[in-house]
Coordinates of C-alpha atoms and ligand atoms in Angstrom, one line a residue:
M296 CA -198.1 -44.4 220.3
K297 CA -198.4 -42.4 223.5
W298 CA -195.8 -41.8 226.3
L299 CA -195.9 -40.9 229.9
Q300 CA -193.0 -39.4 232.0
G301 CA -192.6 -40.4 235.6
T302 CA -189.8 -40.8 238.1
G303 CA -187.7 -43.9 237.6
T304 CA -187.4 -45.6 241.0
S305 CA -185.9 -48.9 240.1
G306 CA -183.7 -49.3 237.0
G307 CA -184.1 -51.7 234.1
I308 CA -186.1 -52.0 230.9
A309 CA -189.4 -54.1 230.6
E310 CA -191.7 -54.8 227.7
G311 CA -195.2 -56.4 227.9
P312 CA -198.9 -55.7 228.4
V313 CA -200.0 -53.3 231.1
Y314 CA -202.4 -54.6 233.7
V315 CA -204.2 -51.9 235.7
V316 CA -205.3 -52.9 239.2
R317 CA -207.7 -50.7 241.1
K318 CA -208.1 -50.3 244.8
K319 CA -211.2 -52.0 246.2
Q320 CA -213.6 -49.3 247.4
Y321 CA -214.9 -49.9 250.9
D322 CA -218.2 -48.3 251.6
I323 CA -217.4 -46.7 254.9
R324 CA -220.4 -45.1 256.5
C325 CA -220.5 -43.1 259.7
L326 CA -222.9 -44.8 262.1
P327 CA -223.3 -42.9 265.4
F328 CA -225.2 -44.4 268.3
T329 CA -223.5 -47.8 268.1
D330 CA -222.5 -50.0 271.1
P331 CA -219.0 -48.8 272.0
E332 CA -218.1 -52.1 273.7
E333 CA -219.2 -54.1 270.7
E334 CA -217.3 -51.8 268.3
G335 CA -214.2 -52.0 270.5
K336 CA -214.4 -55.8 270.3
R337 CA -214.7 -55.7 266.5
F338 CA -211.8 -53.4 266.2
E339 CA -209.6 -55.6 268.5
A340 CA -210.5 -58.7 266.5
A341 CA -209.6 -56.9 263.2
R342 CA -206.3 -55.6 264.8
Q343 CA -205.3 -59.1 265.9
L344 CA -206.0 -60.5 262.4
A345 CA -204.0 -57.7 260.8
M346 CA -201.1 -58.4 263.2
E347 CA -201.1 -62.1 262.2
R348 CA -201.2 -61.1 258.6
L349 CA -198.3 -58.8 259.0
S350 CA -196.2 -61.6 260.6
G351 CA -197.0 -63.7 257.5
L352 CA -196.1 -60.9 255.2
Y353 CA -192.8 -60.4 257.1
E354 CA -191.9 -64.0 256.5
T355 CA -192.8 -63.7 252.8
A356 CA -190.8 -60.5 252.5
V357 CA -187.7 -62.0 254.1
S358 CA -187.7 -64.8 251.5
R359 CA -188.6 -62.6 248.5
A360 CA -186.8 -59.3 249.2
G361 CA -184.5 -59.9 252.2
E362 CA -184.6 -59.1 255.9
E363 CA -184.0 -55.5 255.6
S364 CA -186.8 -54.8 253.2
A365 CA -189.1 -56.9 255.3
Q366 CA -188.6 -54.4 258.2
V367 CA -191.5 -52.4 256.8
F368 CA -193.9 -55.0 258.1
E369 CA -192.3 -54.7 261.5
I370 CA -192.9 -51.0 261.3
H371 CA -196.6 -51.6 260.4
R372 CA -196.9 -54.0 263.4
M373 CA -195.4 -51.3 265.6
M374 CA -197.9 -48.8 264.3
L375 CA -200.7 -51.1 265.2
E376 CA -199.3 -51.2 268.7
D377 CA -198.6 -47.5 268.9
E378 CA -200.5 -46.0 272.0
E379 CA -201.0 -42.6 270.4
Y380 CA -202.6 -44.2 267.3
L381 CA -204.7 -46.6 269.4
D382 CA -206.0 -43.8 271.6
C383 CA -207.1 -41.9 268.5
V384 CA -209.0 -44.9 267.3
R385 CA -210.5 -45.6 270.8
E386 CA -211.7 -42.0 271.0
G387 CA -213.6 -42.6 267.8
L388 CA -215.0 -46.0 269.0
G389 CA -216.8 -44.2 271.8
Q390 CA -218.8 -42.2 269.2
W391 CA -219.0 -44.2 266.0
N392 CA -218.8 -47.6 264.4
A393 CA -215.3 -49.2 264.2
E394 CA -215.0 -48.7 260.4
W395 CA -215.5 -45.0 260.7
A396 CA -213.2 -44.7 263.7
V397 CA -210.4 -46.5 262.0
D398 CA -210.8 -44.6 258.7
R399 CA -210.8 -41.3 260.6
A400 CA -207.8 -42.1 262.8
G401 CA -205.9 -43.3 259.6
K402 CA -206.6 -40.1 257.8
Q403 CA -205.6 -38.0 260.7
F404 CA -202.3 -39.8 261.2
A405 CA -201.5 -40.0 257.5
E406 CA -202.0 -36.2 257.3
M407 CA -199.8 -35.7 260.3
F408 CA -196.9 -37.6 258.5
R409 CA -197.6 -35.8 255.2
Q410 CA -197.1 -32.4 257.0
M411 CA -193.6 -33.4 258.3
E412 CA -190.5 -31.8 256.8
D413 CA -188.4 -34.9 256.5
D414 CA -188.9 -36.8 253.2
Y415 CA -188.6 -40.1 254.9
M416 CA -191.2 -39.3 257.5
R417 CA -193.6 -37.9 254.8
A418 CA -193.3 -41.2 253.0
R419 CA -194.6 -42.9 256.1
A420 CA -198.1 -41.6 255.4
A421 CA -198.4 -44.4 252.8
D422 CA -197.6 -46.9 255.6
V423 CA -200.5 -45.5 257.7
E424 CA -202.8 -45.8 254.8
D425 CA -201.6 -49.4 254.2
I426 CA -202.5 -50.5 257.8
T427 CA -205.8 -48.6 257.7
R428 CA -206.9 -50.4 254.6
Q429 CA -205.9 -53.7 256.0
L430 CA -207.9 -53.1 259.2
L431 CA -210.9 -51.9 257.1
S432 CA -210.7 -55.0 254.9
F433 CA -211.0 -57.2 258.0
L434 CA -213.8 -55.1 259.4
V435 CA -215.8 -55.4 256.3
G436 CA -215.0 -59.1 256.0
R437 CA -212.8 -58.9 252.9
E438 CA -209.9 -60.8 254.6
G439 CA -207.0 -58.5 254.2
E440 CA -207.3 -58.0 250.5
D441 CA -206.9 -54.5 249.3
T442 CA -205.9 -53.8 245.7
D443 CA -207.0 -56.9 243.9
V444 CA -203.6 -58.2 242.8
S445 CA -204.9 -61.7 243.0
E446 CA -206.9 -61.1 239.8
L447 CA -203.7 -60.8 237.8
S448 CA -204.2 -62.3 234.4
S449 CA -202.8 -65.8 234.0
D450 CA -201.7 -65.2 230.4
G451 CA -198.2 -64.5 231.3
P452 CA -196.2 -61.7 233.1
V453 CA -197.5 -58.1 233.0
I454 CA -196.4 -54.6 233.7
L455 CA -198.5 -53.8 236.8
A456 CA -200.1 -50.3 236.9
A457 CA -201.8 -48.9 240.0
E458 CA -202.6 -45.7 241.6
D459 CA -200.1 -46.6 244.3
L460 CA -198.9 -49.9 245.7
T461 CA -198.6 -50.5 249.4
P462 CA -195.5 -52.4 250.6
S463 CA -197.8 -55.3 251.6
E464 CA -199.2 -55.5 248.1
T465 CA -195.8 -55.3 246.5
V466 CA -194.3 -58.1 248.5
R467 CA -197.4 -60.3 248.0
L468 CA -197.0 -60.2 244.2
D469 CA -195.6 -63.2 242.5
K470 CA -192.3 -61.9 241.1
S471 CA -192.4 -64.3 238.2
R472 CA -195.6 -62.6 236.9
I473 CA -194.5 -59.0 237.2
L474 CA -192.3 -57.3 234.6
A475 CA -192.4 -53.9 236.1
F476 CA -194.4 -51.6 238.5
L477 CA -196.0 -48.4 237.4
T478 CA -197.7 -46.1 239.8
A479 CA -199.6 -42.9 239.4
K480 CA -198.4 -41.7 242.8
G481 CA -195.4 -42.7 244.9
S482 CA -191.8 -41.5 245.3
A483 CA -188.2 -42.9 245.3
N484 CA -188.3 -42.8 249.1
S485 CA -191.3 -45.0 249.5
H486 CA -190.9 -48.5 250.8
T487 CA -192.5 -49.8 247.7
A488 CA -189.7 -48.3 245.6
I489 CA -187.2 -49.8 248.1
L490 CA -188.8 -53.2 247.8
A491 CA -188.9 -53.0 244.0
R492 CA -185.2 -52.2 243.9
S493 CA -184.3 -55.0 246.2
M494 CA -186.6 -57.4 244.2
G495 CA -184.7 -56.2 241.1
I496 CA -188.0 -55.2 239.3
P497 CA -188.0 -52.0 237.2
A498 CA -190.4 -49.4 238.5
V499 CA -191.6 -45.9 237.6
A500 CA -193.6 -43.8 240.0
A501 CA -195.4 -40.4 239.9
L502 CA -196.9 -41.1 236.4
G503 CA -200.0 -39.1 237.2
P504 CA -203.7 -40.0 237.0
E505 CA -203.5 -40.6 233.3
L506 CA -201.9 -44.0 234.0
L507 CA -205.2 -45.2 235.4
S508 CA -207.1 -44.6 232.2
V509 CA -204.8 -46.9 230.3
E510 CA -206.7 -50.0 229.2
S511 CA -205.4 -53.3 230.6
G512 CA -203.7 -55.3 227.8
T513 CA -202.2 -52.2 226.2
P514 CA -198.6 -53.1 225.1
A515 CA -195.9 -51.0 226.6
V516 CA -192.2 -50.6 227.0
I517 CA -190.8 -48.9 230.1
D518 CA -187.4 -47.6 231.2
G519 CA -187.1 -47.7 235.0
G520 CA -183.9 -45.6 234.7
T521 CA -185.3 -42.6 232.8
G522 CA -188.9 -43.0 234.0
I523 CA -190.3 -43.1 230.5
V524 CA -193.3 -45.3 229.6
Y525 CA -194.3 -45.8 225.9
L526 CA -197.8 -47.1 225.4
S527 CA -198.6 -49.0 222.2
P528 CA -195.1 -48.3 221.0
D529 CA -194.6 -47.9 217.3
E530 CA -192.2 -50.2 215.4
E531 CA -189.4 -47.7 215.6
T532 CA -189.6 -47.4 219.4
Q533 CA -190.0 -51.1 219.8
A534 CA -186.9 -51.7 217.6
L535 CA -185.0 -49.2 219.6
F536 CA -185.9 -50.8 222.9
H537 CA -185.3 -54.3 221.5
G538 CA -181.9 -53.1 220.4
K539 CA -181.2 -51.7 223.9
I540 CA -182.4 -54.9 225.6
E541 CA -180.3 -57.1 223.3
K542 CA -177.2 -54.9 223.7
N543 CA -177.7 -55.0 227.5
R544 CA -178.1 -58.8 227.5
L545 CA -175.0 -59.4 225.4
Y546 CA -173.0 -56.9 227.5
K547 CA -174.1 -58.6 230.7
E548 CA -173.3 -62.0 229.3
R549 CA -169.8 -60.8 228.5
L550 CA -169.3 -59.4 232.0
E551 CA -170.5 -62.7 233.5
Q552 CA -167.4 -64.3 232.0
L553 CA -165.3 -62.1 234.2
K554 CA -166.6 -63.5 237.5
G555 CA -163.8 -65.3 239.3
L556 CA -161.1 -63.6 237.3
P557 CA -158.6 -61.3 238.9
S558 CA -158.8 -57.5 238.5
V559 CA -155.4 -57.2 236.9
T560 CA -153.9 -55.1 234.1
R561 CA -152.3 -56.8 231.1
D562 CA -148.9 -56.0 232.6
G563 CA -149.8 -57.6 235.9
R564 CA -150.8 -54.7 238.1
K565 CA -153.5 -55.7 240.5
V566 CA -156.2 -53.5 242.0
A567 CA -158.9 -54.6 244.4
I568 CA -162.4 -53.9 243.2
F569 CA -164.8 -53.6 246.1
A570 CA -168.5 -52.6 246.3
N571 CA -170.3 -49.8 248.0
I572 CA -173.5 -50.8 249.8
G573 CA -176.2 -49.2 251.9
G574 CA -177.8 -52.3 253.4
E575 CA -177.6 -56.0 253.7
D576 CA -179.5 -56.9 250.6
E577 CA -176.9 -55.1 248.6
A578 CA -174.2 -57.3 250.2
K579 CA -175.8 -60.3 248.4
L580 CA -175.7 -58.3 245.2
A581 CA -172.1 -57.5 245.8
M582 CA -171.3 -61.2 246.2
E583 CA -173.3 -62.0 243.0
Q584 CA -171.2 -59.5 241.1
D585 CA -168.1 -61.0 242.6
A586 CA -166.9 -57.9 244.4
E587 CA -163.7 -58.6 246.2
G588 CA -165.0 -57.0 249.4
I589 CA -167.2 -54.1 250.6
G590 CA -165.2 -50.9 250.3
L591 CA -168.0 -48.7 251.8
F592 CA -171.0 -49.7 253.9
R593 CA -173.0 -46.5 254.4
T594 CA -174.2 -47.5 257.9
E595 CA -176.3 -44.4 258.2
F596 CA -179.0 -46.0 256.1
I597 CA -179.7 -48.3 259.0
Y598 CA -180.4 -45.2 261.1
L599 CA -182.4 -43.6 258.3
D600 CA -184.6 -46.6 258.0
S601 CA -185.4 -46.6 261.7
S602 CA -187.8 -44.5 263.7
D603 CA -185.5 -44.4 266.7
Y604 CA -181.8 -45.0 267.4
P605 CA -181.0 -48.6 266.5
D606 CA -179.5 -50.3 269.6
E607 CA -176.3 -52.2 269.7
E608 CA -177.9 -55.6 269.3
T609 CA -179.9 -54.5 266.2
Q610 CA -176.8 -53.1 264.6
F611 CA -174.7 -56.0 265.6
R612 CA -177.1 -58.5 264.0
I613 CA -177.1 -56.5 260.7
Y614 CA -173.3 -56.1 260.6
K615 CA -172.7 -59.7 261.4
R616 CA -175.1 -60.9 258.6
V617 CA -173.2 -58.7 256.1
V618 CA -169.8 -59.9 257.3
E619 CA -171.0 -63.5 257.0
C620 CA -172.6 -62.9 253.6
M621 CA -169.2 -61.7 252.3
Q622 CA -167.7 -65.1 253.2
G623 CA -164.2 -64.0 254.2
R624 CA -164.0 -60.9 252.0
Q625 CA -163.3 -57.7 253.9
V626 CA -166.2 -55.4 254.8
I627 CA -165.3 -51.8 255.5
F628 CA -167.9 -50.0 257.5
R629 CA -168.1 -46.3 257.4
T630 CA -169.2 -45.0 260.8
L631 CA -172.4 -43.0 261.0
D632 CA -172.4 -40.2 258.4
I633 CA -175.7 -38.5 259.4
G634 CA -176.3 -34.8 258.8
A635 CA -176.3 -32.6 255.6
D636 CA -178.7 -34.3 253.1
K637 CA -179.1 -37.4 255.4
Q638 CA -181.5 -36.4 258.2
A639 CA -183.6 -38.5 260.6
D640 CA -186.1 -36.6 262.8
Y641 CA -185.3 -38.5 266.0
F642 CA -181.7 -37.0 266.0
R643 CA -183.4 -33.7 266.5
L644 CA -180.5 -31.8 264.9
P645 CA -180.9 -28.1 265.0
A646 CA -181.5 -26.4 261.7
E647 CA -178.3 -25.0 260.2
E648 CA -177.5 -22.3 257.6
N649 CA -175.1 -24.6 255.8
P650 CA -175.9 -28.2 256.7
A651 CA -173.2 -29.7 254.3
M652 CA -170.7 -27.8 256.4
G653 CA -172.5 -28.4 259.7
I654 CA -172.5 -30.8 262.6
R655 CA -172.4 -34.0 260.6
A656 CA -170.5 -37.3 260.4
I657 CA -167.6 -37.7 262.7
R658 CA -168.3 -34.3 264.3
L659 CA -171.7 -35.5 265.5
C660 CA -170.2 -38.8 266.8
L661 CA -167.6 -36.9 268.8
I662 CA -170.3 -34.6 270.2
R663 CA -172.5 -37.6 271.1
P664 CA -170.0 -40.3 272.2
E665 CA -172.8 -42.6 273.4
L666 CA -174.1 -42.9 269.8
F667 CA -170.5 -43.5 268.6
R668 CA -169.7 -46.0 271.3
T669 CA -172.9 -48.1 270.6
Q670 CA -172.0 -48.3 266.9
L671 CA -168.3 -49.2 267.6
R672 CA -169.3 -51.9 270.0
A673 CA -171.6 -53.4 267.4
L674 CA -168.9 -53.2 264.7
Y675 CA -166.2 -54.8 266.9
R676 CA -168.5 -57.6 267.9
A677 CA -169.2 -58.3 264.2
S678 CA -165.5 -58.5 263.6
A679 CA -165.5 -61.9 265.3
F680 CA -167.3 -63.3 262.2
G681 CA -165.0 -62.1 259.4
P682 CA -162.5 -59.4 258.2
V683 CA -163.7 -56.0 259.1
G684 CA -162.5 -52.4 258.5
I685 CA -163.8 -49.3 260.1
M686 CA -163.4 -45.8 258.6
F687 CA -164.3 -42.4 259.8
P688 CA -166.1 -39.9 257.5
M689 CA -165.4 -36.1 257.2
I690 CA -162.2 -36.0 259.2
A691 CA -160.7 -32.5 259.0
S692 CA -158.2 -32.4 261.9
E693 CA -155.7 -34.9 263.4
W694 CA -157.2 -34.6 266.9
E695 CA -160.6 -35.8 265.6
L696 CA -159.0 -38.9 264.3
E697 CA -157.0 -39.4 267.5
E698 CA -160.2 -39.2 269.5
A699 CA -162.0 -41.6 267.2
V700 CA -159.2 -44.1 267.4
G701 CA -159.3 -43.6 271.2
Y702 CA -163.0 -44.6 271.3
C703 CA -162.1 -47.7 269.3
E704 CA -159.4 -48.6 271.9
T705 CA -161.8 -48.1 274.8
V706 CA -164.5 -50.2 273.2
Q707 CA -162.0 -53.0 272.6
K708 CA -161.0 -52.8 276.3
E709 CA -164.6 -53.0 277.4
L710 CA -165.4 -55.9 275.2
K711 CA -162.4 -57.8 276.5
E712 CA -163.4 -57.2 280.1
E713 CA -166.9 -58.4 279.3
G714 CA -165.5 -61.5 277.6
I715 CA -167.2 -60.6 274.3
P716 CA -165.3 -61.9 271.3
F717 CA -163.9 -59.6 268.6
S718 CA -161.0 -59.6 266.2
G719 CA -157.7 -57.9 267.0
D720 CA -157.1 -57.3 263.3
V721 CA -159.8 -54.7 262.5
E722 CA -158.2 -52.2 260.1
L723 CA -159.0 -48.5 260.8
G724 CA -159.1 -46.0 258.0
V725 CA -159.8 -42.4 257.2
M726 CA -162.2 -41.2 254.5
I727 CA -160.4 -38.4 252.7
E728 CA -163.2 -36.1 251.7
T729 CA -162.1 -32.6 252.9
P730 CA -159.3 -30.7 251.4
A731 CA -157.9 -30.3 254.9
A732 CA -157.6 -34.1 255.3
V733 CA -155.6 -34.2 252.0
M734 CA -153.2 -31.5 253.1
I735 CA -152.5 -33.3 256.4
S736 CA -152.7 -36.8 255.0
R737 CA -149.1 -37.6 255.9
S738 CA -149.9 -37.0 259.6
L739 CA -153.3 -38.8 259.4
A740 CA -151.6 -41.8 257.8
K741 CA -149.6 -42.4 261.0
H742 CA -152.7 -43.4 262.9
V743 CA -154.5 -45.8 260.5
S744 CA -154.0 -48.7 258.0
F745 CA -155.8 -47.1 255.0
F746 CA -157.3 -44.2 253.3
S747 CA -160.5 -44.2 251.2
I748 CA -161.1 -41.1 249.1
G749 CA -164.7 -39.9 249.1
T750 CA -164.6 -38.0 245.9
N751 CA -168.2 -36.9 246.1
D752 CA -167.6 -34.7 249.1
L753 CA -164.0 -34.0 248.2
T754 CA -165.1 -32.5 244.9
Q755 CA -167.8 -30.4 246.5
Y756 CA -165.5 -29.0 249.1
T757 CA -162.6 -28.5 246.7
L758 CA -164.7 -26.7 244.1
A759 CA -167.0 -25.1 246.7
M760 CA -170.0 -26.3 244.7
D761 CA -172.9 -28.1 246.3
R762 CA -173.0 -31.7 245.1
Q763 CA -176.8 -31.7 245.3
N764 CA -177.4 -28.7 243.0
P765 CA -178.1 -29.8 239.4
E766 CA -177.8 -26.3 238.1
F767 CA -174.0 -26.1 238.0
G768 CA -173.6 -27.4 234.4
R769 CA -170.1 -26.9 233.1
F770 CA -168.9 -25.3 236.3
F771 CA -169.0 -28.7 238.1
D772 CA -166.2 -30.6 236.5
P773 CA -165.6 -34.0 238.1
H774 CA -162.3 -34.2 236.3
H775 CA -161.1 -30.9 237.6
P776 CA -157.3 -30.9 237.9
A777 CA -157.5 -29.7 241.5
V778 CA -159.5 -32.7 242.5
L779 CA -157.3 -35.1 240.6
E780 CA -154.2 -33.5 242.2
M781 CA -155.8 -34.0 245.6
I782 CA -156.3 -37.7 244.8
R783 CA -152.7 -38.1 243.6
M784 CA -151.3 -36.4 246.6
T785 CA -153.4 -38.5 249.0
A786 CA -152.2 -41.8 247.4
E787 CA -148.6 -40.6 247.5
N788 CA -148.7 -39.6 251.1
A789 CA -150.4 -42.9 252.1
H790 CA -147.8 -44.9 250.3
Q791 CA -144.9 -42.9 251.8
E792 CA -146.3 -43.8 255.2
G793 CA -146.8 -47.5 254.2
I794 CA -150.6 -47.7 254.2
W795 CA -152.9 -48.6 251.4
C796 CA -155.2 -46.1 249.5
G797 CA -158.5 -46.5 247.7
I798 CA -161.4 -44.5 246.3
C799 CA -165.0 -45.1 247.3
G800 CA -166.7 -41.9 245.8
E801 CA -168.5 -42.1 242.4
L802 CA -165.3 -41.2 240.6
A803 CA -163.9 -44.7 241.3
G804 CA -166.3 -46.1 238.7
D805 CA -165.5 -43.5 236.0
T806 CA -163.6 -45.7 233.6
A807 CA -162.2 -42.7 231.8
L808 CA -160.0 -42.2 234.9
T809 CA -159.1 -45.8 235.7
E810 CA -155.8 -45.7 234.0
L811 CA -154.8 -42.5 235.8
F812 CA -155.9 -43.9 239.1
L813 CA -153.7 -46.9 238.5
E814 CA -150.8 -44.6 237.7
Y815 CA -151.4 -42.9 241.0
G816 CA -150.9 -46.3 242.6
M817 CA -154.5 -46.7 243.8
D818 CA -154.8 -50.1 245.6
E819 CA -158.6 -50.3 245.7
L820 CA -161.6 -48.9 243.8
S821 CA -165.0 -49.3 245.4
V822 CA -168.1 -48.9 243.2
G823 CA -171.8 -49.8 243.2
P824 CA -172.3 -53.6 242.9
S825 CA -173.6 -53.3 239.3
K826 CA -170.4 -51.6 238.3
V827 CA -167.9 -54.1 239.6
L828 CA -167.6 -56.3 236.5
E829 CA -167.6 -53.3 234.2
L830 CA -164.6 -51.9 236.1
R831 CA -162.9 -55.3 236.1
E832 CA -163.3 -55.4 232.3
K833 CA -161.7 -52.0 232.0
V834 CA -158.8 -52.8 234.3
R835 CA -158.1 -56.1 232.4
K836 CA -157.8 -54.1 229.2
I837 CA -155.2 -51.6 230.5
Ligands
PEP147 C1 -168.1 -39.4 249.2 O1 -168.3 -38.4 249.8 O2 -167.4 -39.6 248.2 C2 -168.6 -40.7 249.8 C3 -168.3 -41.9 249.3 O3 -169.6 -40.6 250.8 P1 -171.1 -40.1 250.6 O4 -171.3 -40.1 249.1 O5 -171.9 -41.1 251.3 O6 -171.0 -38.8 251.2
MG148 MG1 -169.0 -38.3 251.8

């Protein structure tokens, strides 16, 4: 038995034979003294074919992985229309054959992305490489094939191993024939990882070049959570994984029985169990898991997944789809929480000494009201299609909340004047995630309908310990009495002012605390979709 350690990028356990696919090697030669006009025509023809292919891939991706994941092919199409990129290719076409010019421009652009500071932008190098290979495949007459995934063995599903997989390859794969993805390269930020997660296929990335020397057909078991891959597992390891798989299956079967049942304690105390999501695909997951609503939609992911500010219409369409997907269950949108660990280059935020304590979340929205207004308009417009809540992150002072509520009023007035429909029942809320907000929660409660406690940030600011730093060990105590007291106090103040209170930070899913949270009178707990039924089971036992 041999094992490899990589980075788990999409959770789950899989067992089966490994199938190694290799990239087709294109023999790209530099041919000077070619006819620039002729080469220009060849490039244009290849570009048109690639664009058509991308439209097809977009449709396939929408049906297999959802609209949001399919956006990657829109990004690829945009790259093929990008003037800067086209100029770079054209410059080469004046000197060499089209293949060489495309290959050279691709390398240059991929390198430029690789040098960027932002993780998200760095991961875009893989997208440039993807479109380059597609163009080359058309130029050399190989019709858009790159890695030969079409050669997949017909003997049943396999664990697919490759140096790296491009998003277009990933989405073209027949899901029923893939047990898991293994890649020598790649990162959790890559679109391939995002696609794997939304397709619900376990995946491990960054396994190193050794992966490629594995012989196809080698039996393996893989854990997409821990990132471990066992090759030719011995009986003991196999038994261990079989045990894990079986236990998991039985547990899931038991949880399935809880769908449609209320989240209520044995003595009749009800608590709403909502789901946290970061995109529209997860809304489907939340429905599948019978979440009673969405307690936190981290809307900044829409901004992070975009190369420029998403406009009102784009946002509206996403919010509307999520609201419709939830079929009458409330969706609570958290307004843009960009800054700190969530950065997008186009925001051009100045570097800060302490980004976690910097210009982020509501502070940024109040400094850039146009940004805020666009989002609020999109949110209010979506409210015409189902129950919506809006909450503001990182509130520290009452005036911030007053201003934020003021923008909501202005936006409603504008929409009314423009004759655009929206609901008059949008609930407004405050995320309680700074100690300051806890201390003034009685005053804050007078302006809104609910509180949602963001325990991730509340813990970091209460303990003065960076939530991203894995080195804290026993210093970082999520059950710290100071944090628990903050939570208790917030719920008490909310109830004294007659508003409801929930928790949407990770602590909401900590079943060791569920009973205590119910004692505090918590009205709602919002957790990742996969935790909803587990939490319901816990509540029903109390
Ligand atoms: C929190 O801080 O607890 C929270 C839910 O928000 P985020 O994790 O997105 O900062
Ligand atoms: Mg937070």
